[in-house]
CSV table of C-alpha atoms in Angstrom, one decimal:
chain,number,residue,atom,x,y,z
V,1,GLY,CA,0.0,0.0,0.0
V,2,PHE,CA,2.8,2.4,0.9
V,3,SER,CA,4.5,2.1,-2.5
V,4,PHE,CA,1.1,2.7,-4.3
V,5,TRP,CA,0.7,6.1,-2.4
V,6,CYS,CA,4.3,7.0,-3.2
V,7,MET,CA,3.7,6.3,-6.8
V,8,THR,CA,0.6,8.4,-6.8
V,9,PHE,CA,2.4,11.3,-5.2
V,10,ASP,CA,5.4,11.0,-7.5
V,11,PHE,CA,3.0,10.9,-10.6
V,12,VAL,CA,1.3,14.1,-9.5
V,13,ALA,CA,4.7,15.7,-8.9
V,14,ILE,CA,6.0,14.6,-12.3
V,15,SER,CA,2.8,15.9,-13.9
V,16,ALA,CA,3.4,19.3,-12.3
V,17,PHE,CA,7.0,19.3,-13.6
V,18,VAL,CA,5.8,18.5,-17.1
V,19,ARG,CA,3.2,21.3,-16.9
V,20,ASN,CA,5.8,23.7,-15.6
V,21,HIS,CA,8.2,22.7,-18.4
V,22,ARG,CA,5.5,23.4,-21.1
V,23,ASN,CA,4.7,26.8,-19.5
V,24,SER,CA,8.4,27.8,-19.3
V,25,LYS,CA,9.4,26.9,-22.9
V,26,ASN,CA,9.0,30.5,-24.0
V,27,LYS,CA,10.9,31.9,-21.0
V,28,GLY,CA,14.2,30.2,-21.7
V,29,GLY,CA,13.6,26.7,-20.3
V,30,LEU,CA,13.8,25.3,-16.8
V,31,PRO,CA,16.6,26.0,-14.4
V,32,ILE,CA,18.9,23.1,-13.7
V,33,ASN,CA,17.8,22.8,-10.1
V,34,MET,CA,14.2,22.0,-11.3
V,35,LEU,CA,15.5,19.4,-13.8
V,36,VAL,CA,17.5,17.7,-11.0
V,37,ALA,CA,14.4,17.8,-8.8
V,38,CYS,CA,12.4,16.2,-11.5
V,39,ALA,CA,15.0,13.5,-12.0
V,40,HIS,CA,14.9,12.8,-8.3
V,41,ILE,CA,11.2,12.4,-8.3
V,42,ALA,CA,11.3,10.1,-11.4
V,43,ALA,CA,13.9,7.9,-9.7
V,44,ASP,CA,11.7,7.8,-6.6
V,45,PHE,CA,8.7,6.9,-8.8
V,46,TRP,CA,10.6,3.9,-10.4
V,47,ARG,CA,11.8,2.8,-7.0
V,48,SER,CA,8.2,2.7,-5.8
V,49,VAL,CA,7.2,0.7,-8.9
V,50,THR,CA,10.0,-1.8,-8.2
V,51,THR,CA,9.1,-2.0,-4.5
V,52,LEU,CA,5.5,-2.8,-5.4
V,53,THR,CA,6.6,-5.4,-8.0
V,54,GLU,CA,9.0,-6.9,-5.5
V,55,SER,CA,6.3,-7.1,-2.8
V,56,ILE,CA,3.9,-8.9,-5.2
V,57,LEU,CA,6.6,-11.4,-6.3
V,58,ILE,CA,7.4,-12.2,-2.6
V,59,MET,CA,3.9,-12.3,-1.2
V,60,VAL,CA,1.9,-13.7,-4.1
V,61,PHE,CA,4.3,-15.9,-5.9
V,62,ASN,CA,6.6,-16.9,-2.9
V,63,PHE,CA,9.8,-15.6,-4.4
V,64,ASP,CA,12.8,-15.6,-2.1
V,65,GLY,CA,12.9,-12.3,-0.3
V,66,THR,CA,16.6,-11.8,-0.1
V,67,ASN,CA,17.3,-12.5,-3.8
V,68,THR,CA,14.3,-10.6,-5.0
V,69,ASP,CA,15.3,-7.5,-2.9
V,70,ALA,CA,18.8,-7.8,-4.3
V,71,TRP,CA,17.6,-7.9,-7.9
V,72,SER,CA,15.2,-5.0,-7.2
V,73,CYS,CA,18.2,-3.0,-6.1
V,74,VAL,CA,20.0,-3.8,-9.3
V,75,VAL,CA,17.0,-2.8,-11.4
V,76,VAL,CA,16.6,0.5,-9.6
V,77,SER,CA,20.3,1.3,-9.8
V,78,CYS,CA,20.3,0.6,-13.6
V,79,ILE,CA,17.3,2.8,-14.1
V,80,ILE,CA,19.0,5.6,-12.2
V,81,LEU,CA,22.3,5.2,-14.2
V,82,LEU,CA,20.4,5.1,-17.5
V,83,GLY,CA,18.6,8.3,-16.4
V,84,THR,CA,21.8,10.1,-15.8
V,85,SER,CA,23.5,9.0,-19.0
V,86,PHE,CA,21.8,11.7,-21.2
V,87,PRO,CA,22.5,14.7,-18.9
V,88,ILE,CA,26.1,13.5,-18.6
V,89,TRP,CA,26.4,13.2,-22.4
V,90,GLU,CA,25.0,16.7,-22.8
V,91,TRP,CA,27.4,18.0,-20.2
V,92,LEU,CA,30.3,16.4,-21.9
V,93,LYS,CA,29.3,17.9,-25.3
V,94,THR,CA,29.1,21.4,-23.6
V,95,VAL,CA,32.5,21.0,-21.9
V,96,SER,CA,34.1,19.9,-25.2
V,97,THR,CA,33.0,23.1,-26.9
V,98,LEU,CA,34.8,25.1,-24.2
V,99,LEU,CA,38.1,23.3,-24.7
V,100,PRO,CA,40.6,24.9,-27.0
V,101,SER,CA,40.6,23.3,-30.4
V,102,HIS,CA,43.5,21.1,-31.5
V,103,GLU,CA,43.3,22.4,-35.0
V,104,LYS,CA,45.6,25.2,-36.3
């Protein structure tokens, strides 16, 4: 039950971020702190989805709790790493434009 309510709260928060993003397109985009906050909420949403799935697997299908919890941790960690790959790539592209060119 707890993860369901967390997912609901996170969904409402993500919806607000999306609405805010649509409204701010003409004003120069969202500040980086808002984007980081949205990424945090998205990661929390997927953690809640994984926790709910893990609970169902353990309680309904009698999966081993220790192994299921470990795999859930791996799944959440991979989701978070995938979610950070695009911002890191964009940052690297920005940094590369600031470096002096090797051409003469």
